[in-house]
Short mmCIF file of C-alpha atoms and ligand atoms in Angstrom, two decimals:
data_model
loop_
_atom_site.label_atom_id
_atom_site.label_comp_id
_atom_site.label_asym_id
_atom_site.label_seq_id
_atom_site.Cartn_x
_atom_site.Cartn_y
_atom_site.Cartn_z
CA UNK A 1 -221.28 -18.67 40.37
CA UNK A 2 -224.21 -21.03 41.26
CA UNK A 3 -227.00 -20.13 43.52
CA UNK A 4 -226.17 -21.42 46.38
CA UNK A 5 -228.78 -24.02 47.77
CA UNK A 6 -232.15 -23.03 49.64
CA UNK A 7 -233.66 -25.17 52.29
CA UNK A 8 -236.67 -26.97 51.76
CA UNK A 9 -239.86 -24.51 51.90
CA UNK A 10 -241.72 -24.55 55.56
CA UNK A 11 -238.36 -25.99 57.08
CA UNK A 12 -237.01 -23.59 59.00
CA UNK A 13 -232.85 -22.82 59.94
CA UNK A 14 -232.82 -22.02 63.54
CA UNK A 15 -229.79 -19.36 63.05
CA UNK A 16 -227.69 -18.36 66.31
CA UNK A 17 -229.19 -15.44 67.38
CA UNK A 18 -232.61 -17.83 67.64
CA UNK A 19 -231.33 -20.58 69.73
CA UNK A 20 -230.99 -18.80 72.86
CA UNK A 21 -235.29 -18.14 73.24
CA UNK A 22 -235.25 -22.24 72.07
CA UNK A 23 -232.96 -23.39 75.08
CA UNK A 24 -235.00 -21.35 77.40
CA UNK A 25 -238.21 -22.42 76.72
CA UNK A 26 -236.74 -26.29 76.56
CA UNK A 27 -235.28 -25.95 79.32
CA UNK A 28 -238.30 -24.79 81.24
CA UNK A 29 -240.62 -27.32 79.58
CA UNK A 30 -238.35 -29.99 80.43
CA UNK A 31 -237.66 -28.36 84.60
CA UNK A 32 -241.51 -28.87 84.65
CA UNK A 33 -242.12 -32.25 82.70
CA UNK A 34 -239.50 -33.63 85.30
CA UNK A 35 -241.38 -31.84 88.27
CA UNK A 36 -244.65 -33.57 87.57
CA UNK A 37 -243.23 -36.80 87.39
CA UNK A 38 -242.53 -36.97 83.81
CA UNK A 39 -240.42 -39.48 82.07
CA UNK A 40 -238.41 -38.47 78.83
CA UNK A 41 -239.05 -41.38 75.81
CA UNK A 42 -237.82 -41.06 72.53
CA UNK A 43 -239.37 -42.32 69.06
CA UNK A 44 -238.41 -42.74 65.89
CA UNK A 45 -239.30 -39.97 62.91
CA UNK A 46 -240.48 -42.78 61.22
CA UNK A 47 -243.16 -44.59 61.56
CA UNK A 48 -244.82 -47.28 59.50
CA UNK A 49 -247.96 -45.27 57.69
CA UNK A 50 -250.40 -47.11 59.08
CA UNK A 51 -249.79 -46.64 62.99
CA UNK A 52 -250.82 -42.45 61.57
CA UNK A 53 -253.96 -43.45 59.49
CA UNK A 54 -255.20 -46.20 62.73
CA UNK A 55 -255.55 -43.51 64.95
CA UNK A 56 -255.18 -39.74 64.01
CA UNK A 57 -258.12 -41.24 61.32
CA UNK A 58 -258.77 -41.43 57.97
CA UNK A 59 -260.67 -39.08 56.89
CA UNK A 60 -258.72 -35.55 58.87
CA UNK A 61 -256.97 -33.18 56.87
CA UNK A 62 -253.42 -34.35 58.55
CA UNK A 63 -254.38 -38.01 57.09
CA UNK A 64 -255.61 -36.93 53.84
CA UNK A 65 -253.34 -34.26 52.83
CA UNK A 66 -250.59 -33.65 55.00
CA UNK A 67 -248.72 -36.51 55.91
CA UNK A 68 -245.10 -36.72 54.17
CA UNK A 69 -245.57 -40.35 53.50
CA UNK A 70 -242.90 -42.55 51.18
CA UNK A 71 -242.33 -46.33 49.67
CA UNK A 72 -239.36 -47.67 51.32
CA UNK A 73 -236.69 -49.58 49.00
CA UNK A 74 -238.60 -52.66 50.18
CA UNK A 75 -242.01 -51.31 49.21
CA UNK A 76 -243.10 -50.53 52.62
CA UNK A 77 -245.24 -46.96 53.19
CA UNK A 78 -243.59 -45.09 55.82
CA UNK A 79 -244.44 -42.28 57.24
CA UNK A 80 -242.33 -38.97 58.68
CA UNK A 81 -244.49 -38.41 62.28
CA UNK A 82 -246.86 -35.41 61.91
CA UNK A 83 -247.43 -35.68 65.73
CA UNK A 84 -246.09 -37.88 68.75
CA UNK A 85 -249.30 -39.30 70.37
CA UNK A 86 -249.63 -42.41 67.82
CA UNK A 87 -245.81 -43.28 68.10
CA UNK A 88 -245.94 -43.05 71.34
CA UNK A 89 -248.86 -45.84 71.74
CA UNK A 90 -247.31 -47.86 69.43
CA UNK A 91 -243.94 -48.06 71.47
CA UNK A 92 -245.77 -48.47 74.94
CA UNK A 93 -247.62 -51.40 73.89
CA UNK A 94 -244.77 -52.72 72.04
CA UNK A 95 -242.40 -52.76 74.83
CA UNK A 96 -245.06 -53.67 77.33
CA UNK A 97 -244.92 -50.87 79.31
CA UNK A 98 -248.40 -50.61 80.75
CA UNK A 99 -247.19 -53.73 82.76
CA UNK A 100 -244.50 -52.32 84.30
CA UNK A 101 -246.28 -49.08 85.15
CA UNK A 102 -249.42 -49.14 85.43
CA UNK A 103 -249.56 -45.28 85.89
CA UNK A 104 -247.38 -44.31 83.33
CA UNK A 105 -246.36 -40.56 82.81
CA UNK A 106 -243.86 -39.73 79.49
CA UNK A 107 -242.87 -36.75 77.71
CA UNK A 108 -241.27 -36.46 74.30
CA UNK A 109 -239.69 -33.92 71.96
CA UNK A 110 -238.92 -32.72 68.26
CA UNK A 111 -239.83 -32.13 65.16
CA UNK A 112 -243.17 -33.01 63.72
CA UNK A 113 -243.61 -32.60 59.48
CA UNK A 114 -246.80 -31.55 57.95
CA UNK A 115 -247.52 -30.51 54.68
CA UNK A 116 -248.96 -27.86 55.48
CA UNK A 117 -249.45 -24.00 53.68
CA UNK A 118 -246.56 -22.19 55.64
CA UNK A 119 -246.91 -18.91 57.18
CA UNK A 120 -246.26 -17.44 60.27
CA UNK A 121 -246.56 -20.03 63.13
CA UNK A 122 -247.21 -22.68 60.71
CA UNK A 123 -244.55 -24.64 59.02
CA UNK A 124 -244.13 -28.04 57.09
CA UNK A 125 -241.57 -29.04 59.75
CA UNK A 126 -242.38 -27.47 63.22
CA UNK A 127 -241.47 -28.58 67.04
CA UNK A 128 -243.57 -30.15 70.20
CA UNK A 129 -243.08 -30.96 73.49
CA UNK A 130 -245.67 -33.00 74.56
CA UNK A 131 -246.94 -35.41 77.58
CA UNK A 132 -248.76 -38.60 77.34
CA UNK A 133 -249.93 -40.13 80.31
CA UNK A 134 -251.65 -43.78 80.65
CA UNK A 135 -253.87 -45.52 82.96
CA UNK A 136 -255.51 -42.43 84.86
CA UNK A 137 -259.31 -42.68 84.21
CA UNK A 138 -260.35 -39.44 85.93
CA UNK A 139 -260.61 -35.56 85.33
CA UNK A 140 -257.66 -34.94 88.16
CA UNK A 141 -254.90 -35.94 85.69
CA UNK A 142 -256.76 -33.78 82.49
CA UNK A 143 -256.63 -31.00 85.06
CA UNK A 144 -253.34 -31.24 86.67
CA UNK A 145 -251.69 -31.81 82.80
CA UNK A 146 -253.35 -28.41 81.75
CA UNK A 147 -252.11 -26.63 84.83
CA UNK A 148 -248.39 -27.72 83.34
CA UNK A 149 -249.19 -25.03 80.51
CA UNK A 150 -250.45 -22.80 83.24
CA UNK A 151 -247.26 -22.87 85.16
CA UNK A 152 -244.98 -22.67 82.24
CA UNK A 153 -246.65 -19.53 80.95
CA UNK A 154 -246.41 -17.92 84.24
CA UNK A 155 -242.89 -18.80 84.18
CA UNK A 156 -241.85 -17.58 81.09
CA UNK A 157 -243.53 -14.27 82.18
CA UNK A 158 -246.37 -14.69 79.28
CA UNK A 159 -249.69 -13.14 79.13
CA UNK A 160 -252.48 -13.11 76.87
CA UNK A 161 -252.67 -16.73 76.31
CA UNK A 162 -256.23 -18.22 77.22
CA UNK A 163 -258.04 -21.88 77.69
CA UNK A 164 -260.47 -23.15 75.86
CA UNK A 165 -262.21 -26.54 77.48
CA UNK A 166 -264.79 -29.10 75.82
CA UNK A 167 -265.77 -32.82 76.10
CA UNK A 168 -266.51 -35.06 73.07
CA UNK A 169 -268.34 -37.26 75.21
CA UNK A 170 -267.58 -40.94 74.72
CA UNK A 171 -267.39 -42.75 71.22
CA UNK A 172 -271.02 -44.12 71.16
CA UNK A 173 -272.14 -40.01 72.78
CA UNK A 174 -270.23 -38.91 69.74
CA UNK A 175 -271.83 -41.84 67.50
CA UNK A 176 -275.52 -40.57 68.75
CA UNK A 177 -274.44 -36.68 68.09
CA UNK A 178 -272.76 -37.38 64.59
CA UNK A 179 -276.30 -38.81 63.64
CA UNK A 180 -278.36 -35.91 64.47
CA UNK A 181 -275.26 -33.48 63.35
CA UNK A 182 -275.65 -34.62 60.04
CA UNK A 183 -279.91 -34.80 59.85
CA UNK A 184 -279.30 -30.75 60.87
CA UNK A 185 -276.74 -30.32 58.08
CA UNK A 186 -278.36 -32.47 55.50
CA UNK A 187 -281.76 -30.11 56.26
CA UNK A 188 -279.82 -27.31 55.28
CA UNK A 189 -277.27 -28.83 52.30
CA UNK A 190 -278.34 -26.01 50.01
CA UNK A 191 -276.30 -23.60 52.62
CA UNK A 192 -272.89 -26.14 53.20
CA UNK A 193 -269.95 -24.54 51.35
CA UNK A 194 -268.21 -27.70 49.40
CA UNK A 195 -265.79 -28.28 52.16
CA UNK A 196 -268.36 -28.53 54.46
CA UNK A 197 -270.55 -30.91 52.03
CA UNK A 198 -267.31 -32.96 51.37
CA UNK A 199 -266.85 -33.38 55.22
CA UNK A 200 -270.94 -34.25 55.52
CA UNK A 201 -270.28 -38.13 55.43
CA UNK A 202 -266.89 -38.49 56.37
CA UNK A 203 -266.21 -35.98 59.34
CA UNK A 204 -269.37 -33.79 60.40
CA UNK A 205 -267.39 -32.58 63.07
CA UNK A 206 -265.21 -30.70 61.45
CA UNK A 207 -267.97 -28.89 59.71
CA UNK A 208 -268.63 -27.21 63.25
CA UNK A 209 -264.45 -25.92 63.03
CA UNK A 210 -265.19 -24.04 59.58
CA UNK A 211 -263.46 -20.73 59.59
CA UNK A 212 -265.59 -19.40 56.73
CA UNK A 213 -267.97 -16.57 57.85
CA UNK A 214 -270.74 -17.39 55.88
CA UNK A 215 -271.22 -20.78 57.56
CA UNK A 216 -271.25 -19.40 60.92
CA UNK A 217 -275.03 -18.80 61.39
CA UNK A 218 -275.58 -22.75 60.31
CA UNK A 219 -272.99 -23.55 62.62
CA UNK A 220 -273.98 -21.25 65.77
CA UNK A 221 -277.71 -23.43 65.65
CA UNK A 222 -276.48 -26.53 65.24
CA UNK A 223 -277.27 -28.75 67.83
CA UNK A 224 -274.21 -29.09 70.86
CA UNK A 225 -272.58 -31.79 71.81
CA UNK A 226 -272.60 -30.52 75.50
CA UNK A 227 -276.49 -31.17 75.66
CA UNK A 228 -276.65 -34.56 74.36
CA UNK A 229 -273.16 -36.28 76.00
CA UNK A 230 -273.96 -39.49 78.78
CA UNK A 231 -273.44 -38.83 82.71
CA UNK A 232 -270.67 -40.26 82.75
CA UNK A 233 -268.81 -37.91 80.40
CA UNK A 234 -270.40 -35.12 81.96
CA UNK A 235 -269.19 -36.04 85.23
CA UNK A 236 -265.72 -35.98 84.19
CA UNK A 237 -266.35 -33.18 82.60
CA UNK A 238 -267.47 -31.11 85.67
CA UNK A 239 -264.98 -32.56 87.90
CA UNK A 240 -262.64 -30.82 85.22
CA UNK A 241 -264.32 -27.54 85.42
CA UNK A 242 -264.09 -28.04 89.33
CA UNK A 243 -260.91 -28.87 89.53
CA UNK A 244 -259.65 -26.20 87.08
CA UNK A 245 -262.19 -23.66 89.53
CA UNK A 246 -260.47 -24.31 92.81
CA UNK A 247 -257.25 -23.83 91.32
CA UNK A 248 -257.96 -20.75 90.02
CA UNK A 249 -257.21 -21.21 86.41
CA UNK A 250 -259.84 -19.48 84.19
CA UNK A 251 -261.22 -20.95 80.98
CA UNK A 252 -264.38 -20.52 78.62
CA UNK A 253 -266.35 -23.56 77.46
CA UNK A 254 -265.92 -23.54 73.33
CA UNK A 255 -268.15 -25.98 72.41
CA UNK A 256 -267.21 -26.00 69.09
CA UNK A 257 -263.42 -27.10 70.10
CA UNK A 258 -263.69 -30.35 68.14
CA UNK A 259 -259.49 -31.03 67.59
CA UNK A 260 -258.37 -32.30 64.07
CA UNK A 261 -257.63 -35.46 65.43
CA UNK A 262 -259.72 -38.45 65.99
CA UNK A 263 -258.61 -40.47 68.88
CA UNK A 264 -260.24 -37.85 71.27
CA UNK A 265 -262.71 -38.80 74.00
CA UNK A 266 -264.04 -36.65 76.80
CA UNK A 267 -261.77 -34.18 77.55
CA UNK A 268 -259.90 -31.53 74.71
CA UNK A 269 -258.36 -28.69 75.44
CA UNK A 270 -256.32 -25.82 73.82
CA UNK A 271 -254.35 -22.79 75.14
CA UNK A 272 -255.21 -19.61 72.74
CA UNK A 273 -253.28 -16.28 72.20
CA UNK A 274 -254.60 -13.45 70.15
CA UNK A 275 -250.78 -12.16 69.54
CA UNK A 276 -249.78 -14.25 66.93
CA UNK A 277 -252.18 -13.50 64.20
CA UNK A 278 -254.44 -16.90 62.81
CA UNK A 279 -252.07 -19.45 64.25
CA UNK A 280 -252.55 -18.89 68.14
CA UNK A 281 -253.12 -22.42 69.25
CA UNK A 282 -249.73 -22.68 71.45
CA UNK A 283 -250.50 -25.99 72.94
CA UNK A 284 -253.67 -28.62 72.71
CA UNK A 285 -254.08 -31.52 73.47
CA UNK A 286 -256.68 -34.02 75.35
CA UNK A 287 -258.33 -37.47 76.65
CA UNK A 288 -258.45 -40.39 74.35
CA UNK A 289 -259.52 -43.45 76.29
CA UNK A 290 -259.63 -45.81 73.38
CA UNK A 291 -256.67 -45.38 71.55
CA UNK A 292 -254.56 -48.12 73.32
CA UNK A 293 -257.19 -50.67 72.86
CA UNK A 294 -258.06 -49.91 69.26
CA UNK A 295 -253.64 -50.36 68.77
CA UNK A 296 -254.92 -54.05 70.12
CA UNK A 297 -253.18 -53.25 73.49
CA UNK A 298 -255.59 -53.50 77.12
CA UNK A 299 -258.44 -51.04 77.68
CA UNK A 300 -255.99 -48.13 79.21
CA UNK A 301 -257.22 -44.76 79.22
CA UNK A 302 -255.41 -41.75 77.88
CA UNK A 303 -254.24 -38.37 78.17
CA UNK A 304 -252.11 -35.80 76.74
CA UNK A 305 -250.91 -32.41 75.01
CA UNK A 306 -248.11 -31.15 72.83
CA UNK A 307 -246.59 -27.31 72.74
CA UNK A 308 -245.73 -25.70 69.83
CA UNK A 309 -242.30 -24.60 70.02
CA UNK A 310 -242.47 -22.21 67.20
CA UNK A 311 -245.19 -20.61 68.96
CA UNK A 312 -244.18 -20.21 72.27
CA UNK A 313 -240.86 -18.66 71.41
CA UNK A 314 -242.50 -16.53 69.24
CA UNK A 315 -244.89 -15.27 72.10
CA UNK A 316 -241.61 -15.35 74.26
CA UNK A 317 -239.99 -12.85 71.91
CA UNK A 318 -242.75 -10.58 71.37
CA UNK A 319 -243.17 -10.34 75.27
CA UNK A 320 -239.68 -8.42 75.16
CA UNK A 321 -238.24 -11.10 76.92
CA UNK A 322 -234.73 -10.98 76.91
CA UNK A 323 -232.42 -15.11 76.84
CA UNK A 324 -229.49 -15.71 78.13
CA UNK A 325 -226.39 -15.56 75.09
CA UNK A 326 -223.82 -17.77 75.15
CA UNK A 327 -221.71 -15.66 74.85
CA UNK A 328 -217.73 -16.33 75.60
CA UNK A 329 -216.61 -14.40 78.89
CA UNK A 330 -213.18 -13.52 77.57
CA UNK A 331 -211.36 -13.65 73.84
CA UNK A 332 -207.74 -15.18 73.83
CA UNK A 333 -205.45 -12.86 71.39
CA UNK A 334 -202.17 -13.67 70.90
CA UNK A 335 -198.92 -12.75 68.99
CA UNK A 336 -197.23 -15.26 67.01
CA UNK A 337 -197.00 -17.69 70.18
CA UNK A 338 -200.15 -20.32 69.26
CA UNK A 339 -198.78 -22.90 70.76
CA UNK A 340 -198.32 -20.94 74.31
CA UNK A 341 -202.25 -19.70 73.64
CA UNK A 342 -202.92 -23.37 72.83
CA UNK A 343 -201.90 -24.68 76.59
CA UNK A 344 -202.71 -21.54 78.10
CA UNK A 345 -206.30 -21.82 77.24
CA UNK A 346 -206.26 -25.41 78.23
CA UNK A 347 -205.01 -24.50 81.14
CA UNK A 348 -207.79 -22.15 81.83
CA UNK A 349 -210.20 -24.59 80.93
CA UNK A 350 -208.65 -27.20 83.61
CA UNK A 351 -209.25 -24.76 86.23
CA UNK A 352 -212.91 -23.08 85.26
CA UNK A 353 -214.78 -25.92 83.98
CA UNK A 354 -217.46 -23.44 83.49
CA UNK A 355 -215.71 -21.09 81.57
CA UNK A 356 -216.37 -19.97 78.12
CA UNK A 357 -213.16 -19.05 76.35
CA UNK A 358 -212.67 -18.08 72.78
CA UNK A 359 -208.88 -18.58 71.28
CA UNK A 360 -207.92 -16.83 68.06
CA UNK A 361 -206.86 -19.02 65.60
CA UNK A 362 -205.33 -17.76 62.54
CA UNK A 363 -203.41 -14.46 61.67
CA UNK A 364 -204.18 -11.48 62.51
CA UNK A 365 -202.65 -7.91 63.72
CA UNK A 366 -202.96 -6.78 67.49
CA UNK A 367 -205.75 -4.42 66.40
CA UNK A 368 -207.55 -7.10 64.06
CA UNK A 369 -208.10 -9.88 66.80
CA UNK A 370 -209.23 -6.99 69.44
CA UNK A 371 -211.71 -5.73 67.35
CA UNK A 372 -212.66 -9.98 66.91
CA UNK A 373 -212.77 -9.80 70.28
CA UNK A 374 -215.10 -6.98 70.61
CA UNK A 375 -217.35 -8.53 68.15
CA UNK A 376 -217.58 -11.76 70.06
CA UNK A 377 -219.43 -10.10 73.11
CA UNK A 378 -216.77 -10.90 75.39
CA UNK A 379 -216.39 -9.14 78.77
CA UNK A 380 -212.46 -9.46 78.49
CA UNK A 381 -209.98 -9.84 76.14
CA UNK A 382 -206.60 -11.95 77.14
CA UNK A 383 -203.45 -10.62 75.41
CA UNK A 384 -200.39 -12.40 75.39
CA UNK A 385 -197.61 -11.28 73.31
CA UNK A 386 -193.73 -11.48 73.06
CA UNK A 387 -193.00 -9.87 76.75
CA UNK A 388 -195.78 -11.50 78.43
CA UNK A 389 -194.52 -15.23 77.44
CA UNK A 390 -191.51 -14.18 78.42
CA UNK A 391 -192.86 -13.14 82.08
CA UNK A 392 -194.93 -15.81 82.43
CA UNK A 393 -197.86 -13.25 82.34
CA UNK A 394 -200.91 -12.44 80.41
CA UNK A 395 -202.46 -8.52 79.57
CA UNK A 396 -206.05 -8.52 80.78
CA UNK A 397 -208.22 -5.82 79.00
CA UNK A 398 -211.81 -5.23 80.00
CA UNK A 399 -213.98 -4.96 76.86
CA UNK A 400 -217.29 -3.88 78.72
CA UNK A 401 -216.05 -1.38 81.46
CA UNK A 402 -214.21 1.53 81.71
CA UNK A 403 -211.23 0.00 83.08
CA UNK A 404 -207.59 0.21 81.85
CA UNK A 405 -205.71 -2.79 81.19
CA UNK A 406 -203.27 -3.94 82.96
CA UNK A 407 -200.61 -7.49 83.29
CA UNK A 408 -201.44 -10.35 85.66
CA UNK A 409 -199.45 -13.10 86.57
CA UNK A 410 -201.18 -16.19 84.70
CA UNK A 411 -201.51 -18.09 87.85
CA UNK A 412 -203.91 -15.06 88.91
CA UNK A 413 -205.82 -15.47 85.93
CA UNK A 414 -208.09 -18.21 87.12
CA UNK A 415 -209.28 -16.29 90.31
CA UNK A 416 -209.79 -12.69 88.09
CA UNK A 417 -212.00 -14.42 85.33
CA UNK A 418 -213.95 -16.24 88.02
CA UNK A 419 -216.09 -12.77 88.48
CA UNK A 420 -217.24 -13.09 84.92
CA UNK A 421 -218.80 -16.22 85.51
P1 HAM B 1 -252.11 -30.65 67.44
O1 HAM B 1 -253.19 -29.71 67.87
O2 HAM B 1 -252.19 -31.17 66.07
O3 HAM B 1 -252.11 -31.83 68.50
O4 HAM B 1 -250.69 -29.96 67.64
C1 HAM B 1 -250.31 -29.43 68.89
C2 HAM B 1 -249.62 -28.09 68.69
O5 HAM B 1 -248.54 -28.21 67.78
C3 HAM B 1 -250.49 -27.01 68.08
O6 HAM B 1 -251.30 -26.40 69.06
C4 HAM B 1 -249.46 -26.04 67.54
O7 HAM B 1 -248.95 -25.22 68.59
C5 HAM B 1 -248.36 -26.99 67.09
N1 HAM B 1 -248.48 -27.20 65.63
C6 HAM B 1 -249.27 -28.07 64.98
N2 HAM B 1 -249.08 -27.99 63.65
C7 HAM B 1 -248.14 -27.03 63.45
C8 HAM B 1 -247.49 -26.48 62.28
N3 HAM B 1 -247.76 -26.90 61.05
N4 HAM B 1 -246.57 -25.49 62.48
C9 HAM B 1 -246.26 -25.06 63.71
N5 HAM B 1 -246.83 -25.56 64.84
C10 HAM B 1 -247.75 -26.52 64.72
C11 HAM B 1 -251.26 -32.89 68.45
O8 HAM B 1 -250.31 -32.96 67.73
C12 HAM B 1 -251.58 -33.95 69.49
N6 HAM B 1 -250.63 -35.07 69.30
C13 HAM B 1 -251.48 -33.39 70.90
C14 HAM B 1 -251.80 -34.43 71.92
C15 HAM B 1 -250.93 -35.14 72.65
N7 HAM B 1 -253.01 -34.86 72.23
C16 HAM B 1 -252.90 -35.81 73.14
N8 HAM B 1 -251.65 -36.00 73.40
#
């Protein structure tokens, strides 16, 4: 026989016994999205390359060796969407949204694609929630966007996740940093490791993100961004720390939290956890204030973050936490009368919209389909054989208690299985 087929590597199956953590943590994301005054946009997978390379920039790792990007059949580069900020800029400017809000709040979900090395909590196609929010200049929004993550966390009963805060100042700060960045790295070139010498000139940055130990003394004296930003980024800045003070939200100030991302102005952000091993950035995000303008749109600030999925339900799982199965609440068994089981269930259905019913379909002895039953998690099996058709009544037999079974007239049925709902 042939091997069967394998999915593609870093693209994960999301099997049964998963999808119950996944709707829970949806389903709270989206409970508090909605709460804030959220509204849900969708975008396309695909995006033409270019709206990637404009703003996530040129020269990051994502742009330069991650992005799954492909010649259409016309000869156009498109581009599967490693993240949702850009697509989302491009579709707010091209449906002119900013003019019909001109505070405008949207959230988004799905999968992202990155060709990334996988291992645990990193995958070539992976899962976000995210925000983006438009036309709010000032550090209440950055704030009030990171206390989202704060709430959700407490809701979800997680600990151990904490935030990490910095500004990038504005572009020309950044402009006036890079240059004296690079005069400190260039003074010491004989000490760069080659990534680090390959980023020199194209994103000195990211030299200050290098995970590689032996850097880390050149890094810890380089010069901070912190010191050298304008007052008007460190304004916003402190009103964030305020803000995030008097609402009782602690955070550290990581001033090497530089974000792999370009458009980023002012504020970035990212929630930490220790419990997932290197990949414990759960959700980041941040301000970039010229990212509509540069897509040729007005000059409308920005703001945003994205969850990991993968990430949170693996933090949700290791906290013991325990998600509602769907489960059926009872297993239909019958005896050679499908079509009765057929309208019977129907029936059922009519009367509990709520209720989760499983039928057996197929053969199968009296014994088989209860042990089905069993399997299936049910609370009750529903028997109907030769004599209860005839009686117009079905067995009920409770599958989780000690109880015996016993016959019930199927009009009764709705009100008995009502108590397993
Ligand atoms: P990001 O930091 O690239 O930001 O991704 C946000 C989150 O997505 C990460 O913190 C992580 O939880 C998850 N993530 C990223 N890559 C992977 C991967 N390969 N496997 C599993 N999870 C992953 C952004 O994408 C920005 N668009 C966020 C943003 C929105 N900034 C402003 N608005």
């Amino acid at each position: 026989m042939a091997k069967p087929f394998q999915g593609v590597r870093g693209m994960n199956d999301l099997l049964p016994e998963e999808t119950p953590y996944w709707q829970t943590v949806e389903a709270a994301i989206r409970e508090l999205f909605t709460a804030y005054g959220y509204q849900e946009i969708r975008i396309p997978l695909l995006e033409r390359t270019e709206v990637f390379v404009r703003s996530i920039g040129e020269h990051t790792d994502i742009v330069e060796k991650e992005m799954y990007t492909f010649l259409d059949r016309h000869g156009e580069s498109l581009t599967l969407r490693p993240e949702g900020t850009a697509g989302c800029v491009r579709a707010v400017l091209q449906h002119g949204l900013l003019r019909r809000y001109p505070a405008l709040r949207l959230w988004y979900g799905g999968p992202m694609f990155r060709y990334e090395r996988p291992q645990k909590g990193r995958y070539r196609q992976f899962h976000q929630m995210g925000v983006e929010a438009f036309g709010m200049a000032g550090p209440d929004i950055d704030a009030e966007q990171i206390l989202i993550n704060h709430r959700l966390f407490q809701r979800l009963g997680l600990r151990d996740i904490r935030l990490e805060i910095n500004t990038l100042g504005t572009p020309e700060d950044r402009a006036r940093y890079r240059e004296k960045l690079v005069a400190y790295f260039e003074a010491r070139a004989d000490a760069l490791d080659e990534d680090s010498r390959r980023r020199l000139h194209t994103n000195p940055l990211r030299i200050l993100d290098s995970k590689n130990p032996a850097m880390q003394p050149l890094i810890e004296g380089a010069p901070k961004l912190l010191e050298g930003i304008g007052e008007a980024s460190r304004a916003h800045f402190e009103g964030l720390c305020g803000l995030l003070e008097a609402a009782g939200v602690p955070f550290t100030v990581n001033p090497r939290l530089v974000r792999g991302l370009d458009y980023y102005t002012k504020t970035v952000f990212e929630w930490v956890t220790d419990r997932l091993g290197a990949q414990g950035t759960v959700s980041a995000g941040g301000r970039y204030d010229g990212l509509v303008a540069q897509f040729g749109g007005p000059p409308v600030p920005g703001v945003g973050f994205a969850i990991g999925l993968e990430r949170l339900v693996a933090l949700l799982r290791d906290s013991g936490f325990a998600p509602l199965h769907h489960v059926p609440h009872a297993y239909l068994v019958h005896l050679g009368h499908a079509r009765e089981a057929f309208l019977l269930a129907e029936a059922l259905r009519d009367a509990l919209p709520a209720l989760r019913l499983a039928v057996h379909w197929g053969e199968g002895s009296l014994k088989g389909q209860l042990k089905r039953a069993d399997k299936s998690g049910a609370r009750v099996a529903l028997i109907l054989g030769e004599e209860e058709v005839r009686k117009g009544e079905v067995v009920v037999k409770p599958l989780r208690e000690d109880l015996p079974q016993r016959a019930l007239p199927r009009e009764d049925l709705p009100a008995y299985l009502a108590r397993f709902i």
